[in-house]
Short mmCIF file of C-alpha atoms in Angstrom, two decimals:
data_model
loop_
_atom_site.label_atom_id
_atom_site.label_comp_id
_atom_site.label_asym_id
_atom_site.label_seq_id
_atom_site.Cartn_x
_atom_site.Cartn_y
_atom_site.Cartn_z
CA MET A 1 0.00 0.00 0.00
CA ALA A 2 1.57 3.27 -1.11
CA ARG A 3 2.33 5.97 1.41
CA PRO A 4 0.02 8.99 0.91
CA THR A 5 1.94 11.93 -0.56
CA PRO A 6 1.74 15.08 1.55
CA ASN A 7 -0.33 17.74 -0.13
CA ALA A 8 -0.64 20.14 2.78
CA VAL A 9 1.53 21.20 5.70
CA ASN A 10 -0.58 19.40 8.27
CA ASN A 11 -0.52 16.16 6.26
CA ILE A 12 3.25 15.69 6.39
CA LEU A 13 4.10 12.43 8.11
CA ARG A 14 6.99 12.40 10.54
CA GLY A 15 8.43 9.26 9.00
CA SER A 16 8.92 10.94 5.65
CA LEU A 17 11.09 13.59 7.26
CA GLY A 18 13.51 11.20 8.89
CA THR A 19 17.24 11.17 8.17
CA MET A 20 19.42 8.18 7.65
CA PRO A 21 23.18 8.05 7.91
CA GLY A 22 24.83 8.05 4.52
CA PRO A 23 27.36 5.62 3.13
CA GLY A 24 31.07 5.77 3.86
CA GLY A 25 32.04 6.25 7.42
CA ALA A 26 35.34 6.80 9.15
CA GLY A 27 37.37 4.68 6.78
CA SER A 28 36.31 6.13 3.47
CA ILE A 29 38.20 8.75 1.54
CA GLY A 30 36.39 11.76 0.19
CA HIS A 31 33.03 10.89 1.75
CA TYR A 32 32.13 13.20 4.56
CA THR A 33 28.92 12.65 6.49
CA GLN A 34 27.65 15.26 8.90
CA PRO A 35 27.71 13.44 12.25
CA CYS A 36 24.66 15.26 13.60
CA ARG A 37 21.54 14.02 11.84
CA LYS A 38 18.67 15.37 13.98
CA VAL A 39 18.14 18.15 16.49
CA VAL A 40 15.03 18.12 18.69
CA LEU A 41 14.23 21.34 20.53
CA SER A 42 11.63 21.26 23.26
CA TYR A 43 10.34 24.36 25.04
CA CYS A 44 7.36 25.82 26.82
CA ALA A 45 5.19 28.43 25.14
CA SER A 46 4.56 30.55 28.23
CA SER A 47 7.18 30.04 30.96
CA PRO A 48 9.91 32.67 31.49
CA ALA A 49 12.59 29.95 31.49
CA SER A 50 11.90 29.39 27.78
CA ALA A 51 11.91 33.07 26.88
CA GLY A 52 15.36 32.89 25.36
CA VAL A 53 14.45 29.82 23.32
CA ARG A 54 11.26 31.46 22.05
CA ASP A 55 13.30 34.52 21.14
CA TRP A 56 15.83 32.35 19.28
CA LEU A 57 13.09 30.54 17.39
CA THR A 58 11.46 33.71 16.16
CA LYS A 59 14.63 35.58 15.20
CA LYS A 60 15.82 35.44 11.62
CA TRP A 61 19.45 34.97 12.67
CA GLY A 62 18.46 32.18 15.04
CA ALA A 63 16.62 29.02 14.19
CA VAL A 64 15.82 29.87 10.58
CA GLN A 65 19.39 30.69 9.63
CA LEU A 66 20.73 27.57 11.33
CA ALA A 67 18.20 25.30 9.67
CA LYS A 68 19.06 26.77 6.27
CA GLN A 69 22.78 26.47 6.97
CA TRP A 70 22.43 22.77 7.79
CA PRO A 71 19.83 21.40 5.40
CA GLN A 72 21.09 17.84 5.86
CA ILE A 73 20.02 17.89 9.53
CA GLU A 74 16.48 17.12 10.56
CA TRP A 75 15.19 19.96 12.74
CA VAL A 76 12.33 19.18 15.11
CA VAL A 77 10.72 21.81 17.31
CA LYS A 78 8.37 20.48 19.96
CA GLU A 79 6.21 22.65 22.13
CA GLY A 80 6.16 20.85 25.44
CA LYS A 81 3.65 20.93 28.25
CA ARG A 82 3.04 24.12 30.19
CA GLY A 83 5.90 24.61 32.64
CA SER A 84 8.25 22.11 31.02
CA GLU A 85 11.92 22.95 30.92
CA PRO A 86 13.54 23.87 27.61
CA HIS A 87 16.20 21.51 26.31
CA VAL A 88 17.73 20.45 23.04
CA THR A 89 18.76 16.93 22.06
CA ALA A 90 21.08 16.17 19.18
CA HIS A 91 21.06 12.73 17.57
CA TYR A 92 24.24 11.52 15.87
CA VAL A 93 25.04 8.88 13.31
CA ASN A 94 26.89 6.78 15.89
CA SER A 95 23.46 6.33 17.54
CA ARG A 96 24.35 8.48 20.56
CA THR A 97 22.57 11.59 21.74
CA LYS A 98 23.66 14.73 23.51
CA THR A 99 21.19 16.79 25.53
CA VAL A 100 21.77 20.34 26.71
CA GLY A 101 19.45 22.15 29.09
CA LEU A 102 18.47 25.68 28.11
CA HIS A 103 16.86 26.89 31.31
CA ALA A 104 16.69 30.70 31.40
CA PHE A 105 19.38 31.08 28.75
CA PRO A 106 19.35 34.17 26.57
CA SER A 107 19.07 33.59 22.84
CA SER A 108 22.80 34.19 22.31
CA THR A 109 23.64 31.38 24.70
CA VAL A 110 21.10 29.16 22.95
CA SER A 111 23.01 29.81 19.71
CA GLU A 112 26.28 28.84 21.36
CA LYS A 113 24.86 25.60 22.69
CA MET A 114 23.46 24.78 19.26
CA HIS A 115 26.89 25.36 17.73
CA LEU A 116 28.42 23.10 20.38
CA LEU A 117 26.02 20.30 19.53
CA LEU A 118 26.48 20.69 15.78
CA SER A 119 30.27 20.65 16.12
CA SER A 120 30.31 17.33 17.93
CA THR A 121 30.48 13.84 16.51
CA GLY A 122 28.54 12.37 19.40
CA ARG A 123 31.52 10.48 20.74
CA LYS A 124 31.81 10.33 24.48
CA LEU A 125 34.06 13.04 25.85
CA ALA A 126 37.35 12.11 27.43
CA GLY A 127 37.30 10.91 30.99
CA SER A 128 39.79 12.13 33.52
CA GLY A 129 41.90 8.99 33.36
CA SER A 130 42.10 8.68 29.59
CA THR A 131 45.60 7.45 29.10
CA GLN A 132 44.91 3.85 28.27
CA GLY A 133 43.35 2.23 25.30
CA PHE A 134 43.50 3.43 21.74
CA ASN A 135 40.05 3.77 20.30
CA SER A 136 37.91 2.90 23.29
CA SER A 137 35.23 5.33 24.31
CA GLU A 138 37.08 6.45 27.45
CA SER A 139 40.44 7.08 25.86
CA ARG A 140 40.18 10.47 24.26
CA ASN A 141 43.61 11.68 25.24
CA TYR A 142 44.05 14.24 22.49
CA LYS A 143 47.25 15.53 24.05
CA LYS A 144 48.94 12.14 23.76
CA ASN A 145 47.35 10.73 20.63
CA VAL A 146 47.58 13.72 18.34
CA ILE A 147 47.31 11.71 15.13
CA GLU A 148 44.65 9.02 15.08
CA THR A 149 45.14 6.55 12.25
CA THR A 150 42.42 4.45 10.75
CA LYS A 151 42.51 0.91 12.05
CA GLY A 152 44.05 -1.48 9.58
CA MET A 153 45.66 1.28 7.57
CA GLU A 154 49.24 0.44 6.66
CA PRO A 155 51.78 3.27 6.89
CA ALA A 156 53.15 4.30 3.52
CA ARG A 157 56.76 3.73 4.51
CA GLY A 158 56.07 0.31 5.93
CA HIS A 159 56.82 -1.02 9.38
CA TRP A 160 60.21 -1.03 10.96
CA SER A 161 61.77 -4.45 11.14
CA GLN A 162 64.82 -5.43 13.09
CA PHE A 163 65.81 -7.78 10.32
CA GLY A 164 65.65 -5.13 7.60
CA THR A 165 63.40 -5.22 4.59
CA GLU A 166 63.46 -6.29 1.01
CA ARG A 167 64.96 -3.42 -0.91
CA LYS A 168 63.93 -2.65 -4.41
CA ALA A 169 66.68 -2.69 -7.02
CA ILE A 170 67.16 1.03 -7.30
CA GLY A 171 68.70 0.97 -10.78
CA ALA A 172 65.87 -1.19 -12.09
CA ALA A 173 63.25 1.20 -10.77
CA VAL A 174 64.92 4.18 -12.40
CA ASP A 175 65.41 2.36 -15.71
CA ASP A 176 61.79 1.21 -15.75
CA ALA A 177 60.55 4.73 -15.05
CA LYS A 178 62.78 6.10 -17.81
CA LYS A 179 61.50 3.52 -20.27
CA GLN A 180 57.89 4.36 -19.38
CA SER A 181 58.36 8.13 -19.69
CA MET B 1 55.14 33.52 9.80
CA ALA B 2 54.39 33.71 6.10
CA ALA B 3 55.41 30.86 3.86
CA THR B 4 58.02 31.80 1.28
CA ARG B 5 56.54 31.14 -2.11
CA THR B 6 59.79 31.32 -4.10
CA PRO B 7 60.23 28.27 -6.33
CA SER B 8 62.51 25.97 -4.44
CA SER B 9 64.70 23.38 -6.05
CA THR B 10 63.45 19.95 -5.16
CA PHE B 11 65.44 16.78 -4.92
CA LEU B 12 64.34 13.21 -4.99
CA SER B 13 66.44 11.12 -2.69
CA LEU B 14 66.25 7.42 -2.17
CA TRP B 15 65.98 7.06 1.55
CA ASN B 16 66.13 3.96 3.60
CA THR B 17 62.55 4.72 4.42
CA ALA B 18 61.60 1.35 5.80
CA ALA B 19 64.10 1.57 8.67
CA LYS B 20 62.45 3.89 11.16
CA GLY B 21 64.26 5.54 14.01
CA LYS B 22 67.78 6.88 13.86
CA SER B 23 68.63 5.65 10.41
CA ARG B 24 65.38 6.81 8.84
CA ALA B 25 66.70 9.66 6.75
CA GLN B 26 70.20 8.45 5.98
CA PRO B 27 70.82 7.72 2.32
CA LEU B 28 71.96 4.36 1.06
CA PHE B 29 74.45 5.83 -1.36
CA ASN B 30 76.34 9.01 -2.08
CA GLN B 31 76.82 9.05 -5.84
CA ALA B 32 73.65 9.37 -7.85
CA ARG B 33 75.32 8.05 -11.01
CA SER B 34 76.57 4.73 -9.74
CA ILE B 35 73.11 3.58 -8.77
CA SER B 36 73.36 -0.03 -9.89
CA THR B 37 76.67 -0.71 -8.17
CA THR B 38 75.66 0.70 -4.82
CA SER B 39 72.35 -1.15 -4.91
CA LYS B 40 74.22 -4.42 -5.20
CA ALA B 41 76.59 -3.40 -2.45
CA ALA B 42 73.87 -2.29 -0.05
CA SER B 43 72.23 -5.64 0.38
CA PRO B 44 69.09 -5.87 2.50
CA SER B 45 70.61 -7.09 5.72
CA VAL B 46 71.53 -5.88 9.16
CA ALA B 47 75.05 -5.16 7.95
CA ALA B 48 73.73 -2.52 5.62
CA ALA B 49 72.71 -0.31 8.50
CA PRO B 50 76.15 0.30 10.03
CA SER B 51 77.75 0.67 6.61
CA ALA B 52 75.17 3.24 5.63
CA ALA B 53 75.68 5.01 8.94
CA SER B 54 79.44 5.17 8.44
CA THR B 55 79.23 6.52 4.91
CA SER B 56 76.64 9.08 5.84
CA SER B 57 78.52 10.18 8.93
CA SER B 58 81.65 10.74 6.87
CA ALA B 59 79.63 12.75 4.36
CA SER B 60 77.50 14.43 7.00
CA ALA B 61 78.74 17.86 6.03
CA ALA B 62 77.29 17.59 2.47
CA PRO B 63 73.58 17.09 1.84
CA PRO B 64 72.57 13.66 0.41
CA GLN B 65 72.77 13.22 -3.34
CA ALA B 66 69.58 13.19 -5.33
CA LEU B 67 68.18 10.50 -7.54
CA THR B 68 66.85 13.11 -9.92
CA THR B 69 66.60 16.88 -10.06
CA SER B 70 63.47 16.92 -12.19
CA THR B 71 60.29 17.33 -10.20
CA SER B 72 58.13 15.74 -12.88
CA HIS B 73 60.40 12.69 -12.97
CA ALA B 74 60.24 12.54 -9.19
CA LEU B 75 56.45 12.66 -9.27
CA SER B 76 56.30 9.96 -11.92
CA LEU B 77 58.42 7.74 -9.68
CA LEU B 78 56.15 8.47 -6.74
CA ARG B 79 53.09 7.59 -8.81
CA THR B 80 54.41 4.08 -9.33
CA GLN B 81 53.87 3.40 -5.66
CA PRO B 82 50.47 2.68 -4.12
CA SER B 83 50.38 4.79 -0.96
CA HIS B 84 51.81 8.16 -0.03
CA TYR B 85 52.32 10.32 3.02
CA ILE B 86 52.97 14.02 3.53
CA VAL B 87 54.91 16.02 6.08
CA ALA B 88 52.99 19.24 6.52
CA SER B 89 52.85 22.12 8.94
CA LEU B 90 49.48 22.76 10.52
CA VAL B 91 48.81 25.35 13.22
CA GLY B 92 52.54 25.84 13.65
CA ARG B 93 53.27 22.15 14.18
CA VAL B 94 54.77 19.62 11.79
CA PHE B 95 52.86 16.38 11.26
CA THR B 96 53.48 13.23 9.24
CA LEU B 97 50.09 12.37 7.81
CA HIS B 98 48.59 9.60 5.73
CA PRO B 99 45.18 9.77 4.08
CA ARG B 100 42.39 9.15 6.55
CA ASP B 101 44.52 10.26 9.51
CA VAL B 102 42.70 12.49 11.99
CA VAL B 103 44.97 15.10 13.55
CA THR B 104 44.00 16.97 16.71
CA VAL B 105 45.05 20.61 16.92
CA PRO B 106 44.07 23.41 19.33
CA ARG B 107 40.62 24.88 18.71
CA LEU B 108 40.37 26.81 15.44
CA ARG B 109 37.78 29.54 15.79
CA ASP B 110 37.28 30.33 12.12
CA VAL B 111 36.38 26.92 10.71
CA GLU B 112 33.16 24.98 10.89
CA VAL B 113 32.62 21.25 10.97
CA GLY B 114 32.57 19.96 7.40
CA ASP B 115 34.80 22.68 5.99
CA VAL B 116 37.35 21.50 3.45
CA LEU B 117 40.89 22.79 3.97
CA GLU B 118 43.72 22.85 1.48
CA LEU B 119 47.06 22.38 3.22
CA ASP B 120 49.53 24.88 1.83
CA ARG B 121 52.61 24.12 3.91
CA ILE B 122 53.63 20.68 2.67
CA HIS B 123 57.31 20.07 3.18
CA GLU B 124 57.61 16.53 1.97
CA VAL B 125 55.67 13.92 0.09
CA GLY B 126 56.83 10.34 -0.04
CA SER B 127 56.01 6.70 -0.45
CA ARG B 128 57.66 3.46 0.54
CA ASP B 129 60.78 3.90 -1.55
CA TYR B 130 60.85 7.54 -2.63
CA THR B 131 60.80 10.88 -0.88
CA LEU B 132 60.28 14.28 -2.43
CA ARG B 133 61.34 16.99 -0.05
CA ALA B 134 61.30 20.74 -0.50
CA GLN B 135 64.76 22.14 -0.02
CA ASP B 136 65.47 25.48 1.49
CA PRO B 137 66.69 27.74 -1.33
CA MET B 138 68.45 29.91 1.20
CA GLY B 139 70.45 26.99 2.50
CA GLY B 140 69.75 28.09 6.05
CA ARG B 141 71.02 31.63 5.42
CA GLU B 142 69.60 34.48 7.38
CA ARG B 143 66.49 35.71 5.65
CA VAL B 144 66.84 39.31 6.79
CA ALA B 145 69.86 39.98 4.64
CA ALA B 146 68.28 38.22 1.67
CA ASP B 147 65.10 40.29 1.89
CA MET B 148 67.13 43.45 2.11
CA ALA B 149 69.17 42.45 -0.90
CA LYS B 150 65.99 41.73 -2.82
CA ARG B 151 64.60 45.12 -1.94
CA ARG B 152 67.86 46.72 -3.06
CA ARG B 153 67.35 45.33 -6.54
CA VAL B 154 63.85 46.68 -6.65
CA GLU B 155 64.23 50.09 -5.03
CA GLY B 156 67.83 50.98 -5.75
CA GLY B 157 69.27 54.23 -4.46
CA PRO B 158 72.69 54.68 -2.92
CA GLN B 159 71.32 55.93 0.39
CA SER B 160 69.24 52.89 1.29
CA VAL B 161 70.34 50.74 4.17
CA ALA B 162 70.21 47.63 2.06
CA SER B 163 72.56 49.00 -0.54
CA ARG B 164 74.96 50.12 2.17
CA LEU B 165 74.85 46.62 3.62
CA ALA B 166 75.51 45.04 0.26
CA ALA B 167 78.32 47.49 -0.40
CA ALA B 168 79.89 46.67 2.94
CA ALA B 169 79.65 42.97 2.18
CA ALA B 170 81.21 43.49 -1.23
CA ALA B 171 83.99 45.55 0.34
CA GLU B 172 84.66 42.68 2.71
CA GLY B 173 85.34 40.55 -0.31
CA SER B 174 83.38 37.60 1.09
CA GLN B 175 82.01 35.16 -1.43
CA GLU B 176 78.84 34.58 0.57
CA PRO B 177 77.63 37.77 2.18
CA LEU B 178 74.64 36.04 3.70
CA ARG B 179 75.50 34.50 7.04
CA LEU B 180 74.28 31.10 8.08
CA SER B 181 71.36 31.34 10.45
CA SER B 182 72.21 30.58 14.06
CA SER B 183 69.14 28.48 14.78
CA TRP B 184 69.52 24.98 16.11
CA THR B 185 67.91 23.60 12.95
CA THR B 186 70.45 25.15 10.61
CA GLN B 187 73.42 24.33 12.79
CA HIS B 188 72.65 20.66 13.36
CA LEU B 189 69.96 19.35 11.03
CA LEU B 190 70.70 21.13 7.77
CA PRO B 191 74.25 19.74 7.41
CA ALA B 192 72.80 16.25 7.79
CA GLY B 193 70.07 16.96 5.25
CA LEU B 194 67.32 16.43 7.79
CA ALA B 195 65.78 19.91 8.05
CA HIS B 196 62.99 21.38 6.04
CA ALA B 197 63.80 24.86 7.34
CA GLY B 198 60.43 26.16 6.29
CA ALA B 199 60.65 25.22 2.62
CA VAL B 200 57.37 24.07 1.10
CA LEU B 201 56.43 22.23 -2.04
CA SER B 202 54.39 24.18 -4.55
CA PRO B 203 50.71 23.41 -5.18
CA GLN B 204 51.67 22.29 -8.68
CA THR B 205 53.72 19.52 -7.09
CA VAL B 206 51.38 18.15 -4.47
CA ARG B 207 48.00 19.02 -3.03
CA ALA B 208 46.45 17.82 0.19
CA ARG B 209 42.83 18.21 1.14
CA ALA B 210 41.52 17.88 4.68
CA VAL B 211 38.09 18.05 6.29
CA VAL B 212 37.27 19.48 9.69
CA VAL B 213 35.68 16.61 11.56
CA GLU B 214 34.69 18.12 14.89
CA HIS B 215 35.28 20.67 17.60
CA THR B 216 35.64 18.87 20.87
CA LYS B 217 37.01 19.23 24.36
CA GLY B 218 39.65 17.25 26.18
CA ALA B 219 39.49 15.56 29.55
CA LEU B 220 38.60 17.60 32.60
CA GLU B 221 41.74 18.82 34.33
CA LYS B 222 41.58 19.89 37.94
CA ILE B 223 44.30 22.33 38.90
CA VAL B 224 44.59 22.80 42.64
CA LYS B 225 46.26 25.96 43.89
CA PHE B 226 47.37 25.73 47.50
CA LYS B 227 49.48 27.67 49.94
CA ARG B 228 50.00 26.07 53.33
CA ARG B 229 49.15 27.78 56.61
CA LYS B 230 47.49 30.66 54.71
CA GLY B 231 44.00 29.33 54.20
CA TYR B 232 44.49 29.54 50.43
CA LYS B 233 43.19 26.70 48.40
CA LYS B 234 41.28 26.84 45.14
CA THR B 235 40.46 24.38 42.41
CA ILE B 236 40.36 25.40 38.77
CA GLN B 237 38.61 23.10 36.32
CA HIS B 238 39.72 23.26 32.71
CA LYS B 239 38.77 21.50 29.50
CA GLN B 240 41.05 22.23 26.55
CA GLY B 241 39.27 22.81 23.27
CA TYR B 242 40.45 20.91 20.24
CA THR B 243 39.66 20.76 16.54
CA ARG B 244 40.06 17.47 14.73
CA ILE B 245 40.93 17.48 11.07
CA ARG B 246 41.02 14.45 8.80
CA LEU B 247 43.33 14.29 5.82
CA GLU B 248 41.19 13.18 2.90
CA ALA B 249 43.48 12.87 -0.09
CA VAL B 250 46.99 13.56 -1.30
CA ARG B 251 47.14 14.42 -4.97
CA LEU B 252 50.40 14.46 -6.91
CA GLY B 253 50.66 17.17 -9.54
CA GLU B 254 52.60 17.38 -12.76
CA ALA B 255 55.48 19.64 -11.77
#
């Protein structure tokens, strides 16, 4: 049975607006996927704690500009129950979420928190004792591991071996290159 | 610190690239012409390492000989190999990067996640058997005198400081009026052929594209300030901001 096509604003089905992570991933070259796929903003229509969020939603430089800047992200705005606290939840392609409370924040701070969520990949932040492990969720020691290589990727120069390596015949390589050129 | 964009002469040297550590950058041979003979002599064994070390230490004053002086020939040799790496400067630090490597640098305020960056300070591009390294055209000379000499050619005039400097140098009768820089790099690494000294490869030679992956924060650091018997104790909590950038591709040019 075919899904009914939306012909009016109030007939749009939530399922048709969903986002799926694209192909590629961490190991691919030249394929970049935005890690944040959905942002859900919940606020109250009347409480003073949500005043900043309401201001941010109505301003042109606020929600509208951000949604246009990131068209690949699904933006959901939910008006919560009367008296509910404003918060924003970002969903990432690694199936993790990050939630930030926006209680009594001015609209400028709401913008900053949005930028913080959009700049993240959803990975767990480093713990205080993150010196062990390589790619585990707790080991985000960016001071120590400055360059993170893809797992299984061989270095271009090869691995060091105590027994030496097979050397190419240098003259043969040069002669072959000269013959080809 | 602006990158000097003068065309630098580039040399392709055959390094013993597979042996990491101390002997990484020492050449297997000295004479570029007698390639076949030295390749037979330098057999792939443990004995090759000390022999290479002795020859290179005796010739440590002169830079290593090149396999070719043509950049296009060097690039064609590099293209015969499957994987490449680059040595590039990023945020004032030098990194050795392969495609798909994610490098963590201090927080960059003017980039957004998903931005594509073109690395413009690439000092070296190499593969398993070949290395193409940008050489410093100044040879480690002090850049101040060179810039003044350049300006002298452009502006002219007998009263300029630069012309007086050049005249004094000419009066001295020295063959090389430009003094060797006194930095540690030029004193120790340049004679051994190990320093880049700021020289970069041109975009026509190699291009590297990187993507900003995320802005993140490091682990929470608690810094405790304390003075005994004074009632002074305070705890400062700090999370360092980082930007992570992934090298997407290294493209070899034509020249």
